Amino acid sequence: MNERIKMYHRNYICVLLAISLFVSPLTVGAEQTILKSGREKLKTRVTLSWVEKPIETVLMDLAEAANIDIIKSPTVTGTVTAKVTDVPLEEALTNILAVHNSTYIATENMIRVIQLPVTAPLKEPQITRIYKITYADPNQVFIALDDFKSGKGEIAIIKGTSHIIVTDQEHKIKAMDELVERIDQMTPQVLIEVRIYDVTTREGFELDPRWHLSNKPYPMGPMPTPDEIKTIQTSPESTYSKQKRTDMTWMQVAGERPVYPPTDPPAWVDGYPDPNHVWFAGGDTAPVTERIEEQWTQEPGGTRIEKTYSNPSPFMYGRRRDDFIGGSFDRYSGGTLHISLLDDAIDLNFVLSVLHSQVDARLLANPRILVLDNETADFEIVRETPYREFQQVGRLDPISYTAFKNIGVDLKVTPHIARDGMLRLHVVPQFSTLVSQVPTATADGFVNTLPAPIVDARRVDTKTMIRDGQTIVLGGLRKREVSKGISKVPVLSDMPLIGGLFKSETESKVIKELVVFITARIVTEPTFSKREQQLYSETKFEPPKIEKTRIEKGEFDSTKTEESEITDSLDLLLKKLEAPEE
């Protein structure tokens, strides 16, 4: 009996399992069919139009067109004027209800239209835009757009192709379009021309006593310093008159004291003064060389001779200057850099030609750089001086390495193009000179083989506004170099008291100054000048001549090459490639 009951229960459970397995797929399929039909109805395309129709009428027309039930909340009111042509139902509902600050909720078979809260933002579709950056820096544009996008926006950059991909709301994308269009434009350029001159002036002092043997010794004591001497002589017996022209040349010549011409003619030819005689008057430190040309003519009656001499003071330029420290910056200017401005009406080449003619000016460099607006042009005219440096790492022995110190001219210019043809320049010049070198040593007493340099440097950081084509002049870095020399007569120069009479002392002072001319010109579009265009058009480049191969020329027969001939050729080639025996 019990076994029958157990068998009955077992059969009952199996029947229930079979029924459940058969019914479940039908239920799931029905649900999927219902959902699928609801989604398909939202995608139904409708074509309708309304003019000042209540929103209730519009919703009823949409429900009938898509064959779906729509329920409206009483808070949704207003009139609709719209026309939809072959658009999906969900898109038509979204746009119509968005105007009335409303939205919809779709269920399985129905659509519920409700009012949005006042603070709830409207849902705006997102758009993806790809920007190709041509002129601007893609990294800077990426940073600007990244700060500009909304919280839900996404942005990415492809540096290899300069593309920026942005996904954001529609109003943000429109603003980004305008931003990229304005900043991605051809940037004007500025031509920076720099001329660096080394201006050298020299001063000298020389004390060189000389001894002469003559029957008319030089007068002792200070020499007179007449500015003008006139002597008039009248002789009724002479029949000759003299006309004289005097040329004065200022120069520093070591030698005799000034000797003024005597009243008598210095030379006679056949009893008359020599018309071609030349007088020279020497000086002490800065004398005057005087050239006198005389012409004698015969005149009836008496002869009147008038002589006029204009002489500078022999002590005017012979004073000894104060001593300076050799190799240091100018103590008067203190090494201060001066900045001047040349107007564009001044011819820079004319100014430089005058500089060349008046002083010893040497052009060190004349670089030209075309730089973008707001970018920095760096000019370096330096000498790298090596020296040794040590680095202590823990308790280990110090590590030495060679470092370099740049000595010379380092000039940085950053232009900014303003309005009305004006340029704002950020100029950072740095001038340095090597004074000396000092040896260095480590803690254990190891002396460095490369001494460390001692450098005097001057640096200025300034901003100035100039017009297109004007020139800035930087100057003031002066350096004085003093060199002294003594030459003497052996034995006699070592005698007490009078030994100084047999010594010659010289002292020369060289003043060097770096002068930098900076000219800036705006280049909106780099093009050829008329002369360059003419040269380019007159230049003809002949294309390379492509000759035919030996096979194309038919130098080889079409017959088949024997295998033995190929083997012999390979053997010959291998023999030539073999290394020569030692």
XYZ file of C-alpha atoms in Angstrom:
582
model
C 0.000 0.000 0.000
C 2.727 2.365 0.901
C 4.547 1.596 -2.305
C 1.470 2.526 -4.350
C 1.182 5.850 -2.515
C 4.856 6.622 -3.150
C 4.505 5.751 -6.827
C 1.429 7.987 -7.062
C 3.268 10.953 -5.535
C 6.229 10.359 -7.839
C 4.047 10.402 -10.936
C 2.239 13.541 -9.723
C 5.501 15.437 -9.259
C 6.727 14.437 -12.722
C 3.496 15.673 -14.301
C 3.796 19.026 -12.494
C 7.402 19.451 -13.668
C 6.444 18.690 -17.239
C 3.578 21.197 -17.116
C 5.821 23.938 -15.639
C 8.489 23.425 -18.305
C 5.879 23.699 -21.040
C 4.095 26.770 -19.645
C 7.196 28.936 -18.788
C 8.424 29.492 -22.403
C 4.951 30.513 -23.423
C 4.796 33.121 -20.649
C 8.265 34.590 -21.441
C 7.471 34.683 -25.127
C 4.253 36.543 -24.443
C 6.048 39.127 -22.309
C 8.707 39.623 -24.973
C 5.976 39.987 -27.588
C 4.268 42.671 -25.491
C 7.516 44.591 -24.905
C 8.504 44.285 -28.500
C 5.194 45.675 -29.622
C 5.507 48.648 -27.237
C 8.967 49.556 -28.518
C 7.859 49.186 -32.094
C 4.937 51.572 -31.526
C 7.300 54.272 -30.218
C 9.284 53.911 -33.434
C 6.206 54.337 -35.582
C 6.730 57.187 -38.048
C 4.025 59.844 -38.124
C 3.228 62.810 -40.384
C 0.935 65.463 -38.877
C 0.563 69.231 -38.520
C -1.243 71.578 -36.074
C -1.852 75.291 -35.866
C -2.794 76.656 -32.439
C -4.276 73.344 -31.357
C -4.689 72.369 -27.703
C -2.121 69.886 -26.525
C -4.886 67.412 -25.700
C -5.895 67.316 -29.391
C -2.268 66.868 -30.468
C -1.772 63.920 -28.106
C -4.986 62.267 -29.352
C -3.836 62.618 -32.977
C -0.477 61.021 -32.124
C -2.172 58.176 -30.221
C -4.422 57.376 -33.175
C -1.547 57.587 -35.682
C 0.614 55.145 -33.682
C -2.274 53.032 -32.368
C -1.207 53.455 -28.738
C -2.925 54.752 -25.581
C -1.753 58.118 -24.166
C -2.770 59.544 -20.770
C -2.111 63.245 -20.008
C -1.623 64.850 -16.628
C -3.954 67.775 -15.849
C -0.930 70.030 -15.227
C 0.177 69.756 -18.861
C -1.553 72.559 -20.747
C -0.980 74.860 -23.691
C -1.371 75.071 -27.444
C 0.801 73.529 -30.139
C 1.809 74.795 -33.550
C 4.003 72.223 -35.233
C 4.501 70.025 -38.249
C 6.122 66.597 -38.176
C 6.942 64.744 -41.348
C 7.893 61.095 -41.263
C 9.536 61.162 -37.830
C 9.424 58.514 -35.076
C 6.758 58.914 -32.425
C 9.283 59.108 -29.571
C 11.146 61.985 -31.262
C 7.910 63.882 -31.941
C 6.748 63.462 -28.339
C 10.137 64.498 -26.937
C 10.290 67.763 -28.868
C 6.610 68.728 -28.495
C 6.551 68.080 -24.748
C 9.951 69.751 -24.190
C 8.487 73.061 -25.357
C 5.839 72.760 -22.628
C 8.366 71.656 -19.965
C 6.907 68.164 -19.965
C 8.013 64.610 -20.674
C 6.566 61.140 -21.063
C 6.913 57.712 -19.418
C 6.333 54.655 -21.616
C 4.883 51.468 -20.109
C 4.033 48.192 -21.828
C 0.965 49.406 -23.682
C 0.512 53.014 -22.650
C 2.291 56.397 -22.516
C 1.891 58.738 -19.545
C 2.532 62.480 -20.103
C 3.566 64.426 -16.986
C 4.844 67.895 -16.072
C 8.561 68.304 -15.295
C 9.620 69.932 -12.017
C 10.614 73.570 -12.267
C 14.243 72.862 -11.301
C 14.666 69.853 -13.540
C 16.922 70.615 -16.553
C 15.829 69.683 -20.011
C 17.509 66.665 -21.469
C 19.676 67.852 -24.357
C 21.057 65.443 -26.926
C 24.828 64.924 -27.056
C 26.813 65.475 -30.243
C 30.269 64.266 -31.206
C 32.573 66.605 -33.131
C 36.057 65.994 -34.557
C 38.328 69.041 -34.916
C 41.419 69.136 -37.127
C 43.873 71.662 -35.651
C 46.037 73.200 -38.377
C 47.808 76.342 -37.098
C 47.401 76.416 -33.327
C 49.111 74.128 -30.834
C 46.860 71.043 -30.423
C 47.861 70.586 -26.784
C 46.876 74.141 -25.865
C 43.580 73.841 -27.750
C 42.905 70.548 -25.945
C 43.468 72.198 -22.563
C 41.135 75.082 -23.473
C 38.346 72.782 -24.674
C 38.754 70.511 -21.653
C 38.067 73.460 -19.348
C 35.197 74.573 -21.588
C 33.234 71.307 -21.753
C 30.366 70.404 -19.434
C 30.480 67.880 -16.629
C 29.048 65.114 -18.815
C 31.229 65.941 -21.814
C 34.174 63.854 -22.943
C 37.256 64.951 -24.866
C 40.261 63.169 -26.360
C 43.271 64.161 -28.456
C 45.255 62.327 -31.127
C 48.657 64.023 -31.108
C 49.965 62.207 -34.145
C 47.334 63.682 -36.474
C 46.426 66.828 -34.439
C 42.788 65.759 -34.061
C 40.574 66.547 -31.053
C 37.391 64.522 -30.465
C 34.659 66.074 -28.292
C 31.319 64.615 -27.181
C 29.086 67.085 -25.355
C 25.735 68.833 -25.334
C 24.618 70.657 -28.441
C 24.988 74.209 -27.098
C 28.494 73.401 -25.828
C 29.511 71.991 -29.200
C 28.285 75.144 -30.950
C 30.359 77.305 -28.610
C 33.391 75.076 -29.204
C 32.945 75.434 -32.965
C 33.207 79.206 -32.680
C 36.167 78.977 -30.298
C 38.178 76.651 -32.547
C 37.395 78.757 -35.613
C 38.792 81.867 -33.935
C 41.955 80.438 -32.411
C 42.968 78.047 -35.194
C 44.198 80.719 -37.592
C 47.513 81.534 -39.228
C 49.670 83.214 -36.585
C 51.625 86.314 -37.674
C 55.379 86.032 -37.410
C 58.109 88.450 -36.401
C 61.545 88.651 -37.997
C 64.122 89.355 -35.288
C 67.463 90.612 -36.596
C 70.317 91.028 -34.137
C 73.658 92.701 -34.772
C 76.283 92.362 -32.069
C 79.304 94.653 -32.286
C 82.518 94.672 -30.296
C 83.527 98.334 -30.063
C 87.162 98.893 -29.062
C 88.850 102.163 -28.124
C 92.478 102.495 -27.101
C 94.394 104.898 -24.908
C 98.165 104.968 -24.503
C 100.942 106.489 -22.447
C 104.608 106.275 -23.271
C 107.581 107.660 -21.384
C 110.645 107.204 -23.591
C 113.585 109.560 -22.914
C 115.982 109.953 -25.825
C 119.475 111.406 -25.833
C 120.881 113.475 -28.697
C 124.207 115.206 -29.329
C 123.890 118.640 -30.904
C 125.500 122.040 -30.808
C 122.102 123.530 -30.023
C 120.800 121.637 -27.027
C 117.145 121.712 -26.165
C 116.219 124.364 -23.657
C 115.652 123.244 -20.109
C 112.537 123.841 -18.136
C 108.936 123.877 -19.293
C 108.329 124.723 -22.899
C 106.242 127.755 -23.801
C 102.741 127.094 -25.025
C 101.980 129.884 -27.480
C 98.755 129.690 -29.397
C 99.851 132.161 -32.028
C 103.148 133.890 -32.875
C 103.509 136.616 -35.476
C 106.844 137.971 -36.708
C 107.086 140.719 -39.319
C 110.378 141.597 -41.019
C 110.965 144.280 -43.656
C 114.098 144.414 -45.816
C 114.277 147.037 -48.607
C 117.284 145.298 -50.174
C 115.554 141.923 -50.762
C 113.607 141.252 -53.906
C 111.965 138.005 -52.727
C 108.745 137.389 -50.817
C 107.742 134.149 -49.150
C 104.239 132.560 -48.999
C 103.754 129.728 -46.552
C 101.007 127.071 -45.916
C 100.993 125.101 -42.664
C 99.302 121.665 -42.232
C 98.772 120.434 -38.663
C 98.543 116.721 -37.781
C 97.666 115.646 -34.240
C 99.252 112.378 -33.159
C 101.087 110.819 -30.241
C 104.751 110.340 -31.134
C 107.449 109.571 -28.602
C 110.420 111.772 -29.276
C 111.708 115.274 -29.005
C 110.267 118.273 -27.307
C 108.454 120.854 -29.414
C 110.933 122.911 -31.412
C 109.514 126.033 -32.919
C 110.973 127.172 -36.248
C 113.617 129.871 -36.025
C 113.216 133.192 -37.781
C 115.931 132.490 -40.308
C 115.134 130.299 -43.301
C 116.202 126.728 -42.464
C 117.816 125.950 -45.799
C 119.381 127.883 -48.639
C 119.924 127.014 -52.278
C 122.281 129.264 -54.223
C 121.910 131.930 -51.587
C 118.098 131.783 -51.505
C 115.674 129.888 -49.241
C 114.808 126.340 -50.375
C 111.161 126.448 -51.569
C 110.713 122.651 -50.991
C 112.047 122.544 -47.443
C 109.811 120.835 -44.870
C 109.917 121.583 -41.167
C 108.989 118.973 -38.536
C 108.380 119.757 -34.897
C 108.345 116.766 -32.536
C 106.615 116.497 -29.184
C 106.820 114.907 -25.779
C 103.727 112.741 -25.412
C 101.167 114.182 -27.822
C 103.019 116.649 -30.032
C 101.995 118.184 -33.299
C 103.663 117.330 -36.535
C 103.826 120.512 -38.564
C 104.418 120.568 -42.292
C 105.352 123.977 -43.754
C 105.502 124.577 -47.479
C 107.245 127.765 -48.636
C 107.276 129.424 -52.000
C 109.610 132.377 -52.806
C 108.742 134.784 -55.566
C 110.713 137.795 -56.819
C 109.075 141.184 -56.455
C 110.342 144.663 -57.186
C 111.135 146.753 -54.190
C 111.345 145.519 -50.622
C 110.376 142.107 -49.241
C 107.860 141.664 -46.427
C 107.888 138.350 -44.544
C 104.981 137.432 -42.245
C 105.011 134.184 -40.250
C 102.068 132.757 -38.309
C 102.219 129.647 -36.082
C 99.248 128.054 -34.366
C 100.466 125.396 -31.914
C 98.595 123.432 -29.220
C 99.877 123.108 -25.733
C 102.413 120.251 -25.559
C 100.997 119.315 -22.177
C 97.359 119.260 -23.281
C 97.352 115.575 -24.225
C 100.470 114.482 -22.431
C 99.009 114.055 -18.974
C 99.061 110.623 -17.447
C 95.643 109.078 -16.895
C 94.495 107.443 -13.693
C 95.221 103.761 -13.272
C 92.459 101.196 -13.735
C 92.127 97.619 -12.583
C 92.918 95.395 -15.521
C 90.133 93.200 -16.818
C 87.318 94.665 -14.755
C 84.109 96.341 -15.825
C 84.087 100.082 -16.320
C 84.047 101.684 -12.909
C 82.278 104.781 -14.208
C 79.236 103.045 -15.646
C 79.359 100.168 -13.190
C 78.581 97.737 -15.975
C 75.050 99.090 -16.276
C 73.267 98.105 -19.471
C 71.772 101.022 -21.374
C 68.805 100.755 -23.737
C 68.203 103.231 -26.549
C 65.721 103.376 -29.401
C 66.467 104.250 -33.010
C 63.558 105.639 -34.985
C 62.650 103.841 -38.190
C 63.473 107.038 -40.116
C 67.154 106.589 -39.201
C 69.180 104.455 -41.566
C 70.719 101.749 -39.398
C 73.345 100.902 -41.992
C 74.453 104.556 -42.047
C 74.779 104.580 -38.259
C 76.876 101.427 -38.344
C 79.093 102.778 -41.118
C 79.803 105.874 -38.996
C 80.548 103.565 -36.076
C 83.033 101.669 -38.220
C 84.763 104.836 -39.409
C 85.082 106.584 -36.051
C 86.045 103.697 -33.768
C 87.257 100.152 -34.092
C 83.952 98.244 -34.365
C 83.943 94.557 -35.194
C 80.779 92.650 -36.110
C 80.657 89.527 -33.960
C 77.383 88.054 -35.205
C 74.340 88.955 -37.280
C 71.714 86.250 -36.691
C 68.148 86.423 -37.994
C 65.274 84.362 -36.617
C 61.656 84.181 -37.762
C 59.586 83.555 -34.639
C 55.857 83.164 -34.053
C 53.857 85.705 -32.111
C 54.257 85.258 -28.330
C 57.069 82.749 -28.797
C 60.653 83.225 -27.581
C 63.659 83.626 -29.855
C 66.873 82.632 -28.080
C 70.256 83.867 -29.334
C 73.340 82.333 -27.747
C 76.835 83.420 -28.755
C 78.859 81.831 -26.001
C 82.005 79.925 -25.286
C 81.606 76.805 -23.185
C 84.321 76.776 -20.524
C 84.837 73.309 -18.984
C 85.445 72.743 -15.289
C 85.215 69.822 -12.879
C 82.448 69.360 -10.363
C 82.169 66.833 -7.549
C 79.051 65.186 -6.185
C 79.006 63.410 -2.832
C 76.708 60.380 -2.663
C 76.357 59.137 0.888
C 79.634 57.942 2.370
C 81.054 56.859 -0.945
C 83.892 58.617 -2.687
C 82.854 61.783 -4.504
C 81.932 61.424 -8.148
C 83.566 63.926 -10.475
C 82.182 64.994 -13.811
C 82.862 67.711 -16.350
C 80.477 70.653 -16.443
C 80.432 73.626 -18.781
C 79.871 77.303 -18.093
C 78.490 79.449 -20.908
C 80.353 82.740 -21.201
C 79.348 85.326 -23.769
C 76.058 86.752 -24.991
C 72.684 85.180 -24.239
C 69.748 87.133 -25.640
C 66.081 86.162 -25.385
C 63.429 88.131 -27.271
C 59.686 87.430 -27.023
C 57.581 89.556 -29.408
C 53.875 90.288 -29.130
C 52.067 91.916 -32.030
C 49.773 94.713 -30.859
C 47.430 96.927 -32.830
C 48.381 99.726 -35.228
C 51.653 98.113 -36.257
C 53.129 98.170 -32.758
C 55.276 95.475 -31.188
C 55.765 94.709 -27.514
C 59.130 93.090 -26.927
C 60.190 91.198 -23.830
C 63.980 91.447 -23.958
C 66.241 89.509 -21.577
C 69.922 90.138 -22.394
C 72.705 88.567 -20.357
C 76.365 89.412 -20.988
C 79.166 87.614 -19.171
C 82.959 87.713 -19.289
C 85.600 85.443 -17.822
C 87.602 87.205 -15.099
C 89.826 84.400 -13.862
C 89.873 80.756 -12.849
C 90.492 79.336 -9.389
C 91.471 75.742 -8.541
C 89.116 73.724 -6.377
C 89.759 70.758 -4.120
C 87.726 68.006 -2.502
C 87.489 67.230 1.196
C 90.362 64.747 0.954
C 92.636 67.359 -0.629
C 92.373 66.276 -4.255
C 93.077 69.312 -6.437
C 90.879 69.759 -9.477
C 92.675 69.710 -12.823
C 90.101 72.036 -14.412
C 89.761 75.193 -12.293
C 86.379 76.774 -11.754
C 85.720 79.964 -13.726
C 84.962 83.314 -12.102
C 82.470 85.130 -14.292
C 81.226 88.706 -14.264
C 77.679 88.801 -15.615
C 75.133 91.497 -16.306
C 71.476 90.651 -16.859
C 68.461 92.817 -17.639
C 64.793 91.825 -17.901
C 62.728 94.531 -19.576
C 59.675 95.076 -21.755
C 59.369 97.818 -24.342
C 56.937 98.959 -27.031
C 58.271 99.803 -30.488
C 56.871 100.355 -33.947
C 57.284 97.853 -36.757
C 60.799 98.206 -38.179
C 62.314 100.172 -35.313
C 65.610 99.217 -33.670
C 66.538 98.808 -30.012
C 70.148 99.468 -28.989
C 71.573 97.716 -25.927
C 74.897 98.910 -24.583
C 76.831 99.603 -21.428
C 78.825 96.411 -20.888
C 82.312 97.845 -20.856
C 85.579 96.165 -20.028
C 88.947 97.820 -19.538
C 92.156 95.951 -20.134
C 95.420 97.562 -19.026
C 98.817 96.366 -20.219
C 102.156 97.814 -19.111
C 105.631 97.359 -20.544
C 109.107 98.519 -19.553
C 112.165 98.528 -21.806
C 115.563 99.603 -20.502
C 119.217 99.841 -21.406
C 121.289 97.187 -19.662
C 123.658 98.358 -16.918
C 122.827 102.042 -17.371
C 119.194 101.586 -16.349
C 120.285 99.934 -13.089
C 122.405 102.851 -11.978
C 121.086 104.770 -8.991
C 119.573 108.205 -9.443
C 120.111 108.375 -13.203
C 118.900 104.874 -14.064
C 115.425 106.156 -14.803
C 116.777 108.166 -17.706
C 117.590 104.957 -19.546
C 114.219 103.251 -19.092
C 111.175 103.319 -21.339
C 107.750 102.718 -19.861
C 104.613 102.095 -21.908
C 101.041 101.668 -20.828
C 98.086 100.885 -23.095
C 94.439 100.790 -22.137
C 91.856 99.008 -24.231
C 88.176 99.697 -23.607
C 85.807 97.117 -25.080
C 82.048 97.471 -25.172
C 79.390 95.154 -26.528
C 76.660 96.965 -28.441
C 73.579 95.026 -29.554
C 71.125 96.262 -32.206
C 67.720 94.509 -32.234
C 65.379 95.146 -35.173
C 61.874 93.637 -35.236
C 59.663 93.432 -38.330
C 56.161 91.955 -38.632
C 55.805 89.276 -41.310
C 52.138 88.557 -41.999
C 52.747 86.187 -44.904
C 56.272 85.086 -45.861
C 56.586 85.712 -49.597
C 59.318 86.275 -52.135
C 60.478 89.795 -52.802
C 60.468 91.034 -56.399
C 64.154 90.308 -56.747
C 63.805 86.815 -55.240
C 60.804 86.083 -57.449
C 62.787 87.163 -60.512
C 65.722 84.947 -59.575
C 63.387 82.032 -58.911
C 61.632 82.422 -62.265
C 64.953 82.681 -64.111
C 66.324 79.569 -62.439
C 65.709 76.407 -64.427
C 66.112 73.001 -62.881
C 66.756 70.285 -65.411
C 65.221 66.939 -64.496
C 67.571 63.989 -64.144
C 68.087 61.933 -67.247
C 66.868 58.373 -66.907
C 68.940 56.112 -69.067
C 67.825 52.736 -70.301
C 69.238 49.618 -68.771
C 71.558 47.351 -70.687
C 68.771 44.811 -71.053
C 66.456 47.508 -72.507
C 69.214 48.528 -74.914
C 69.490 44.904 -76.116
C 73.104 44.419 -75.129
C 72.338 40.970 -73.726
C 71.355 38.019 -75.900
C 68.174 36.210 -75.176
C 70.016 32.900 -75.219
C 70.200 30.892 -72.035
C 73.369 31.241 -69.994
C 75.146 28.008 -69.292
C 75.462 26.869 -65.677
C 79.230 26.564 -65.990
C 79.522 30.246 -66.925
C 77.599 31.248 -63.797
C 79.817 29.061 -61.609
C 82.992 30.562 -63.078
C 81.698 34.088 -62.471
C 80.861 33.297 -58.823
C 84.301 31.810 -58.227
C 85.947 34.905 -59.672
C 83.830 37.157 -57.438
C 84.649 35.155 -54.306
C 88.370 35.346 -55.035
C 88.190 39.117 -55.257
C 86.325 39.328 -51.948
C 88.817 37.165 -50.066
C 90.918 38.995 -47.477
C 94.589 39.408 -48.452
C 97.049 37.174 -46.706
C 99.260 38.719 -44.040
